[in-house]
Amino acid sequence: MVLFALFVRSGLPLVVLSGVGLMVTAFAVANAFRVERLVVLSGVGLIVTAFAVANAFRVERRPAAILGLSPVSKKVGVFVAVGCAVGAAFAVLHRVTWDMGTLPARLTSFAVVGAAIGAAEELLYRGYVQGRLRAFGWVIPVVLAAGAHTAYKTALFALPPDGVAIDLRFLAVWTLIGGVVFGALRQASGSVLPPLAAHVVFDIVVYGEHVEAPWWVWG
């Protein structure tokens, strides 16, 4: 009974609900090209996630603190610079691994979209999820937030279009590793801004030269 009470009061049920909602949304959006009705399912997933996040903000006195948007200090600024370097390093490693060249030849308008997607993911996973779990100490919030983000990414890429090869094991392992590193930046700095900066830089360097959005963005 005591453990159940701690489970409920920690906000973990709503964290799980938001994670499931985003997984459903990711799977539905990525596969809408197969079944158009999945667009409706993606909307349901977003509503579930929005409900969970809104409920947390309703009961929390300082919503910005949950997301890690405050306070902003010189320490946070230093970690933002570190985050940018980490994001760039991961991006170059990714590009070299997949023979994409070290840096993008140019940046297109999709760089803005990619950056926005990365920022939104960080606000949810390193911001909301990790922030809601802060009562569990240092390690558990980092690992669970990284795991939730990995589950979302796996759902997003689980069933690619014909002719598109996705190494799900590689994707899952490196998303988890990146998530742990980004989560450590959040914990060490006390802010979501460093991992957000890291993810934005990563997405710009990796996807910034795309002329149009990849299949997994709009389905």
PDB file of C-alpha atoms in Angstrom:
ATOM      1  CA  MET A   1       0.000   0.000   0.000  1.00  0.00           C
ATOM      2  CA  VAL A   2       2.835   2.389   0.861  1.00  0.00           C
ATOM      3  CA  LEU A   3       4.580   1.654  -2.437  1.00  0.00           C
ATOM      4  CA  PHE A   4       1.331   2.180  -4.331  1.00  0.00           C
ATOM      5  CA  ALA A   5       0.799   5.537  -2.632  1.00  0.00           C
ATOM      6  CA  LEU A   6       4.362   6.570  -3.537  1.00  0.00           C
ATOM      7  CA  PHE A   7       3.755   5.406  -7.104  1.00  0.00           C
ATOM      8  CA  VAL A   8       0.654   7.599  -7.412  1.00  0.00           C
ATOM      9  CA  ARG A   9       2.017  10.649  -5.600  1.00  0.00           C
ATOM     10  CA  SER A  10       5.220  10.624  -7.639  1.00  0.00           C
ATOM     11  CA  GLY A  11       3.207  11.308 -10.781  1.00  0.00           C
ATOM     12  CA  LEU A  12       4.464   8.115 -12.419  1.00  0.00           C
ATOM     13  CA  PRO A  13       1.015   7.025 -13.692  1.00  0.00           C
ATOM     14  CA  LEU A  14       0.667  10.245 -15.690  1.00  0.00           C
ATOM     15  CA  VAL A  15       4.232   9.918 -16.942  1.00  0.00           C
ATOM     16  CA  VAL A  16       3.429   6.420 -18.208  1.00  0.00           C
ATOM     17  CA  LEU A  17       0.201   7.711 -19.765  1.00  0.00           C
ATOM     18  CA  SER A  18       2.019  10.490 -21.604  1.00  0.00           C
ATOM     19  CA  GLY A  19       4.663   8.048 -22.840  1.00  0.00           C
ATOM     20  CA  VAL A  20       2.071   5.613 -24.168  1.00  0.00           C
ATOM     21  CA  GLY A  21       0.208   8.469 -25.827  1.00  0.00           C
ATOM     22  CA  LEU A  22       3.326   9.596 -27.688  1.00  0.00           C
ATOM     23  CA  MET A  23       4.162   6.026 -28.739  1.00  0.00           C
ATOM     24  CA  VAL A  24       0.669   5.642 -30.204  1.00  0.00           C
ATOM     25  CA  THR A  25       0.997   8.994 -31.965  1.00  0.00           C
ATOM     26  CA  ALA A  26       4.421   8.119 -33.387  1.00  0.00           C
ATOM     27  CA  PHE A  27       3.278   4.752 -34.726  1.00  0.00           C
ATOM     28  CA  ALA A  28       0.083   6.207 -36.196  1.00  0.00           C
ATOM     29  CA  VAL A  29       1.754   9.177 -37.899  1.00  0.00           C
ATOM     30  CA  ALA A  30       4.570   7.074 -39.356  1.00  0.00           C
ATOM     31  CA  ASN A  31       2.106   4.564 -40.802  1.00  0.00           C
ATOM     32  CA  ALA A  32      -0.657   6.902 -41.952  1.00  0.00           C
ATOM     33  CA  PHE A  33       0.526   6.349 -45.542  1.00  0.00           C
ATOM     34  CA  ARG A  34      -0.731   2.754 -45.193  1.00  0.00           C
ATOM     35  CA  VAL A  35      -4.017   3.391 -43.384  1.00  0.00           C
ATOM     36  CA  GLU A  36      -5.398   6.926 -43.483  1.00  0.00           C
ATOM     37  CA  ARG A  37      -7.613   6.296 -40.452  1.00  0.00           C
ATOM     38  CA  LEU A  38      -4.482   6.088 -38.325  1.00  0.00           C
ATOM     39  CA  VAL A  39      -4.404   9.887 -38.454  1.00  0.00           C
ATOM     40  CA  VAL A  40      -7.368   9.814 -36.063  1.00  0.00           C
ATOM     41  CA  LEU A  41      -5.458   7.469 -33.761  1.00  0.00           C
ATOM     42  CA  SER A  42      -2.518   9.864 -33.744  1.00  0.00           C
ATOM     43  CA  GLY A  43      -4.885  12.590 -32.576  1.00  0.00           C
ATOM     44  CA  VAL A  44      -6.092  10.384 -29.744  1.00  0.00           C
ATOM     45  CA  GLY A  45      -2.499   9.787 -28.672  1.00  0.00           C
ATOM     46  CA  LEU A  46      -1.786  13.508 -28.619  1.00  0.00           C
ATOM     47  CA  ILE A  47      -4.919  14.181 -26.568  1.00  0.00           C
ATOM     48  CA  VAL A  48      -3.894  11.555 -24.012  1.00  0.00           C
ATOM     49  CA  THR A  49      -0.407  13.068 -23.756  1.00  0.00           C
ATOM     50  CA  ALA A  50      -1.780  16.600 -23.501  1.00  0.00           C
ATOM     51  CA  PHE A  51      -4.128  15.502 -20.702  1.00  0.00           C
ATOM     52  CA  ALA A  52      -1.271  13.957 -18.720  1.00  0.00           C
ATOM     53  CA  VAL A  53       0.973  17.000 -19.093  1.00  0.00           C
ATOM     54  CA  ALA A  54      -1.839  19.480 -18.371  1.00  0.00           C
ATOM     55  CA  ASN A  55      -2.782  17.577 -15.221  1.00  0.00           C
ATOM     56  CA  ALA A  56       0.794  17.784 -13.973  1.00  0.00           C
ATOM     57  CA  PHE A  57       0.826  21.529 -14.550  1.00  0.00           C
ATOM     58  CA  ARG A  58      -2.483  21.865 -12.717  1.00  0.00           C
ATOM     59  CA  VAL A  59      -1.168  20.317  -9.506  1.00  0.00           C
ATOM     60  CA  GLU A  60       2.381  21.679  -9.691  1.00  0.00           C
ATOM     61  CA  ARG A  61       3.034  25.108  -8.210  1.00  0.00           C
ATOM     62  CA  ARG A  62       5.940  25.812 -10.558  1.00  0.00           C
ATOM     63  CA  PRO A  63       5.318  24.223 -13.986  1.00  0.00           C
ATOM     64  CA  ALA A  64       8.491  25.782 -15.410  1.00  0.00           C
ATOM     65  CA  ALA A  65      10.497  23.957 -12.752  1.00  0.00           C
ATOM     66  CA  ILE A  66       9.093  20.597 -13.895  1.00  0.00           C
ATOM     67  CA  LEU A  67      10.184  21.267 -17.458  1.00  0.00           C
ATOM     68  CA  GLY A  68      13.568  22.516 -16.317  1.00  0.00           C
ATOM     69  CA  LEU A  69      13.040  25.949 -17.866  1.00  0.00           C
ATOM     70  CA  SER A  70      14.002  27.762 -14.682  1.00  0.00           C
ATOM     71  CA  PRO A  71      16.169  28.988 -13.159  1.00  0.00           C
ATOM     72  CA  VAL A  72      18.582  30.192 -15.859  1.00  0.00           C
ATOM     73  CA  SER A  73      22.116  30.883 -14.625  1.00  0.00           C
ATOM     74  CA  LYS A  74      25.727  31.127 -15.790  1.00  0.00           C
ATOM     75  CA  LYS A  75      26.099  27.451 -14.931  1.00  0.00           C
ATOM     76  CA  VAL A  76      23.241  26.629 -17.295  1.00  0.00           C
ATOM     77  CA  GLY A  77      24.906  28.739 -19.994  1.00  0.00           C
ATOM     78  CA  VAL A  78      28.119  26.749 -19.660  1.00  0.00           C
ATOM     79  CA  PHE A  79      26.197  23.483 -19.925  1.00  0.00           C
ATOM     80  CA  VAL A  80      24.337  24.785 -22.996  1.00  0.00           C
ATOM     81  CA  ALA A  81      27.723  25.219 -24.685  1.00  0.00           C
ATOM     82  CA  VAL A  82      28.655  21.691 -23.600  1.00  0.00           C
ATOM     83  CA  GLY A  83      25.323  20.441 -24.936  1.00  0.00           C
ATOM     84  CA  CYS A  84      25.969  22.040 -28.329  1.00  0.00           C
ATOM     85  CA  ALA A  85      29.363  20.326 -28.492  1.00  0.00           C
ATOM     86  CA  VAL A  86      27.854  16.969 -27.485  1.00  0.00           C
ATOM     87  CA  GLY A  87      25.078  17.295 -30.068  1.00  0.00           C
ATOM     88  CA  ALA A  88      27.578  18.171 -32.795  1.00  0.00           C
ATOM     89  CA  ALA A  89      29.811  15.231 -31.867  1.00  0.00           C
ATOM     90  CA  PHE A  90      26.900  12.765 -31.958  1.00  0.00           C
ATOM     91  CA  ALA A  91      25.743  14.227 -35.285  1.00  0.00           C
ATOM     92  CA  VAL A  92      29.155  13.913 -36.952  1.00  0.00           C
ATOM     93  CA  LEU A  93      29.487  10.352 -35.621  1.00  0.00           C
ATOM     94  CA  HIS A  94      26.061   9.531 -37.071  1.00  0.00           C
ATOM     95  CA  ARG A  95      26.877  11.050 -40.465  1.00  0.00           C
ATOM     96  CA  VAL A  96      30.256   9.318 -40.713  1.00  0.00           C
ATOM     97  CA  THR A  97      28.737   5.979 -39.671  1.00  0.00           C
ATOM     98  CA  TRP A  98      26.159   6.169 -42.457  1.00  0.00           C
ATOM     99  CA  ASP A  99      28.528   7.661 -45.098  1.00  0.00           C
ATOM    100  CA  MET A 100      26.686  10.986 -45.200  1.00  0.00           C
ATOM    101  CA  GLY A 101      29.826  13.122 -45.098  1.00  0.00           C
ATOM    102  CA  THR A 102      31.122  14.919 -42.037  1.00  0.00           C
ATOM    103  CA  LEU A 103      28.880  17.994 -42.314  1.00  0.00           C
ATOM    104  CA  PRO A 104      25.793  18.887 -44.376  1.00  0.00           C
ATOM    105  CA  ALA A 105      26.608  20.498 -47.727  1.00  0.00           C
ATOM    106  CA  ARG A 106      23.924  23.102 -47.102  1.00  0.00           C
ATOM    107  CA  LEU A 107      21.003  23.889 -44.813  1.00  0.00           C
ATOM    108  CA  THR A 108      17.435  23.953 -46.116  1.00  0.00           C
ATOM    109  CA  SER A 109      14.177  25.127 -44.585  1.00  0.00           C
ATOM    110  CA  PHE A 110      13.707  21.655 -43.113  1.00  0.00           C
ATOM    111  CA  ALA A 111      16.506  22.461 -40.673  1.00  0.00           C
ATOM    112  CA  VAL A 112      13.991  24.642 -38.821  1.00  0.00           C
ATOM    113  CA  VAL A 113      11.420  21.834 -38.749  1.00  0.00           C
ATOM    114  CA  GLY A 114      14.008  19.307 -37.577  1.00  0.00           C
ATOM    115  CA  ALA A 115      15.190  21.642 -34.831  1.00  0.00           C
ATOM    116  CA  ALA A 116      11.603  22.209 -33.682  1.00  0.00           C
ATOM    117  CA  ILE A 117      10.936  18.464 -33.522  1.00  0.00           C
ATOM    118  CA  GLY A 118      14.103  17.878 -31.493  1.00  0.00           C
ATOM    119  CA  ALA A 119      13.259  20.715 -29.110  1.00  0.00           C
ATOM    120  CA  ALA A 120       9.730  19.377 -28.584  1.00  0.00           C
ATOM    121  CA  GLU A 121      11.051  15.888 -27.812  1.00  0.00           C
ATOM    122  CA  GLU A 122      13.451  17.285 -25.215  1.00  0.00           C
ATOM    123  CA  LEU A 123      10.752  19.378 -23.550  1.00  0.00           C
ATOM    124  CA  LEU A 124       8.638  16.257 -23.179  1.00  0.00           C
ATOM    125  CA  TYR A 125      11.205  13.598 -22.260  1.00  0.00           C
ATOM    126  CA  ARG A 126      14.077  15.421 -20.547  1.00  0.00           C
ATOM    127  CA  GLY A 127      11.723  18.192 -19.445  1.00  0.00           C
ATOM    128  CA  TYR A 128       8.363  16.782 -18.390  1.00  0.00           C
ATOM    129  CA  VAL A 129       9.125  13.069 -17.891  1.00  0.00           C
ATOM    130  CA  GLN A 130      12.473  13.534 -16.165  1.00  0.00           C
ATOM    131  CA  GLY A 131      11.160  16.487 -14.184  1.00  0.00           C
ATOM    132  CA  ARG A 132       8.153  14.564 -12.886  1.00  0.00           C
ATOM    133  CA  LEU A 133      10.422  11.740 -11.741  1.00  0.00           C
ATOM    134  CA  ARG A 134      12.896  13.968  -9.890  1.00  0.00           C
ATOM    135  CA  ALA A 135      11.696  12.631  -6.525  1.00  0.00           C
ATOM    136  CA  PHE A 136      13.342   9.284  -7.388  1.00  0.00           C
ATOM    137  CA  GLY A 137      16.861  10.712  -7.279  1.00  0.00           C
ATOM    138  CA  TRP A 138      19.473  11.014 -10.022  1.00  0.00           C
ATOM    139  CA  VAL A 139      19.690   7.733 -11.928  1.00  0.00           C
ATOM    140  CA  ILE A 140      16.065   6.584 -12.213  1.00  0.00           C
ATOM    141  CA  PRO A 141      14.731   9.767 -13.888  1.00  0.00           C
ATOM    142  CA  VAL A 142      17.561   9.718 -16.444  1.00  0.00           C
ATOM    143  CA  VAL A 143      17.119   6.042 -17.321  1.00  0.00           C
ATOM    144  CA  LEU A 144      13.307   6.095 -17.463  1.00  0.00           C
ATOM    145  CA  ALA A 145      13.194   9.256 -19.574  1.00  0.00           C
ATOM    146  CA  ALA A 146      15.775   7.785 -21.963  1.00  0.00           C
ATOM    147  CA  GLY A 147      13.819   4.530 -22.097  1.00  0.00           C
ATOM    148  CA  ALA A 148      10.547   6.332 -22.848  1.00  0.00           C
ATOM    149  CA  HIS A 149      12.191   8.338 -25.625  1.00  0.00           C
ATOM    150  CA  THR A 150      13.713   5.161 -27.071  1.00  0.00           C
ATOM    151  CA  ALA A 151      10.304   3.447 -27.064  1.00  0.00           C
ATOM    152  CA  TYR A 152       8.827   6.435 -28.906  1.00  0.00           C
ATOM    153  CA  LYS A 153      11.584   6.399 -31.540  1.00  0.00           C
ATOM    154  CA  THR A 154      11.238   2.644 -32.030  1.00  0.00           C
ATOM    155  CA  ALA A 155       7.480   3.001 -32.547  1.00  0.00           C
ATOM    156  CA  LEU A 156       8.108   5.800 -35.039  1.00  0.00           C
ATOM    157  CA  PHE A 157      10.486   3.722 -37.185  1.00  0.00           C
ATOM    158  CA  ALA A 158       9.014   0.249 -36.569  1.00  0.00           C
ATOM    159  CA  LEU A 159       7.310  -0.200 -39.952  1.00  0.00           C
ATOM    160  CA  PRO A 160       9.103   1.843 -42.639  1.00  0.00           C
ATOM    161  CA  PRO A 161       7.790   2.098 -46.218  1.00  0.00           C
ATOM    162  CA  ASP A 162       8.775  -0.559 -48.742  1.00  0.00           C
ATOM    163  CA  GLY A 163      12.367  -0.160 -49.846  1.00  0.00           C
ATOM    164  CA  VAL A 164      13.436   1.688 -46.707  1.00  0.00           C
ATOM    165  CA  ALA A 165      15.772  -0.286 -44.435  1.00  0.00           C
ATOM    166  CA  ILE A 166      15.868   0.612 -40.743  1.00  0.00           C
ATOM    167  CA  ASP A 167      18.236  -1.046 -38.258  1.00  0.00           C
ATOM    168  CA  LEU A 168      15.957  -0.911 -35.217  1.00  0.00           C
ATOM    169  CA  ARG A 169      18.571  -2.387 -32.895  1.00  0.00           C
ATOM    170  CA  PHE A 170      21.094   0.293 -33.857  1.00  0.00           C
ATOM    171  CA  LEU A 171      18.409   2.961 -33.537  1.00  0.00           C
ATOM    172  CA  ALA A 172      17.272   1.767 -30.112  1.00  0.00           C
ATOM    173  CA  VAL A 173      20.774   1.371 -28.665  1.00  0.00           C
ATOM    174  CA  TRP A 174      22.025   4.766 -29.798  1.00  0.00           C
ATOM    175  CA  THR A 175      18.799   6.553 -28.899  1.00  0.00           C
ATOM    176  CA  LEU A 176      19.095   5.088 -25.406  1.00  0.00           C
ATOM    177  CA  ILE A 177      22.768   6.065 -25.117  1.00  0.00           C
ATOM    178  CA  GLY A 178      22.047   9.563 -26.384  1.00  0.00           C
ATOM    179  CA  GLY A 179      19.089   9.820 -24.032  1.00  0.00           C
ATOM    180  CA  VAL A 180      21.207   8.911 -21.032  1.00  0.00           C
ATOM    181  CA  VAL A 181      23.841  11.493 -22.012  1.00  0.00           C
ATOM    182  CA  PHE A 182      21.187  14.166 -22.580  1.00  0.00           C
ATOM    183  CA  GLY A 183      19.516  13.212 -19.308  1.00  0.00           C
ATOM    184  CA  ALA A 184      22.816  13.531 -17.476  1.00  0.00           C
ATOM    185  CA  LEU A 185      23.162  17.045 -18.900  1.00  0.00           C
ATOM    186  CA  ARG A 186      19.703  17.835 -17.530  1.00  0.00           C
ATOM    187  CA  GLN A 187      20.526  16.466 -14.084  1.00  0.00           C
ATOM    188  CA  ALA A 188      23.961  18.061 -13.831  1.00  0.00           C
ATOM    189  CA  SER A 189      22.796  21.495 -14.978  1.00  0.00           C
ATOM    190  CA  GLY A 190      19.357  21.477 -13.383  1.00  0.00           C
ATOM    191  CA  SER A 191      17.938  22.692 -16.696  1.00  0.00           C
ATOM    192  CA  VAL A 192      16.421  21.226 -19.845  1.00  0.00           C
ATOM    193  CA  LEU A 193      18.174  23.851 -21.991  1.00  0.00           C
ATOM    194  CA  PRO A 194      21.509  21.967 -22.375  1.00  0.00           C
ATOM    195  CA  PRO A 195      19.952  18.718 -23.699  1.00  0.00           C
ATOM    196  CA  LEU A 196      17.540  20.788 -25.784  1.00  0.00           C
ATOM    197  CA  ALA A 197      20.487  22.601 -27.371  1.00  0.00           C
ATOM    198  CA  ALA A 198      22.256  19.273 -27.943  1.00  0.00           C
ATOM    199  CA  HIS A 199      19.237  17.754 -29.684  1.00  0.00           C
ATOM    200  CA  VAL A 200      18.637  20.847 -31.831  1.00  0.00           C
ATOM    201  CA  VAL A 201      22.260  20.888 -33.006  1.00  0.00           C
ATOM    202  CA  PHE A 202      22.134  17.139 -33.688  1.00  0.00           C
ATOM    203  CA  ASP A 203      18.989  17.384 -35.813  1.00  0.00           C
ATOM    204  CA  ILE A 204      20.246  20.400 -37.765  1.00  0.00           C
ATOM    205  CA  VAL A 205      23.565  18.729 -38.611  1.00  0.00           C
ATOM    206  CA  VAL A 206      22.008  15.344 -39.447  1.00  0.00           C
ATOM    207  CA  TYR A 207      18.811  16.407 -41.224  1.00  0.00           C
ATOM    208  CA  GLY A 208      19.407  20.056 -42.122  1.00  0.00           C
ATOM    209  CA  GLU A 209      20.237  19.414 -45.781  1.00  0.00           C
ATOM    210  CA  HIS A 210      16.990  17.529 -46.507  1.00  0.00           C
ATOM    211  CA  VAL A 211      15.004  19.181 -49.283  1.00  0.00           C
ATOM    212  CA  GLU A 212      11.753  17.715 -47.975  1.00  0.00           C
ATOM    213  CA  ALA A 213      10.612  16.084 -44.753  1.00  0.00           C
ATOM    214  CA  PRO A 214      11.464  12.368 -44.353  1.00  0.00           C
ATOM    215  CA  TRP A 215       8.587   9.861 -44.362  1.00  0.00           C
ATOM    216  CA  TRP A 216       8.598   9.578 -40.566  1.00  0.00           C
ATOM    217  CA  VAL A 217       7.723  13.254 -40.036  1.00  0.00           C
ATOM    218  CA  TRP A 218       4.336  13.526 -41.702  1.00  0.00           C
ATOM    219  CA  GLY A 219       3.655   9.873 -42.445  1.00  0.00           C
TER     220      GLY A 219
END
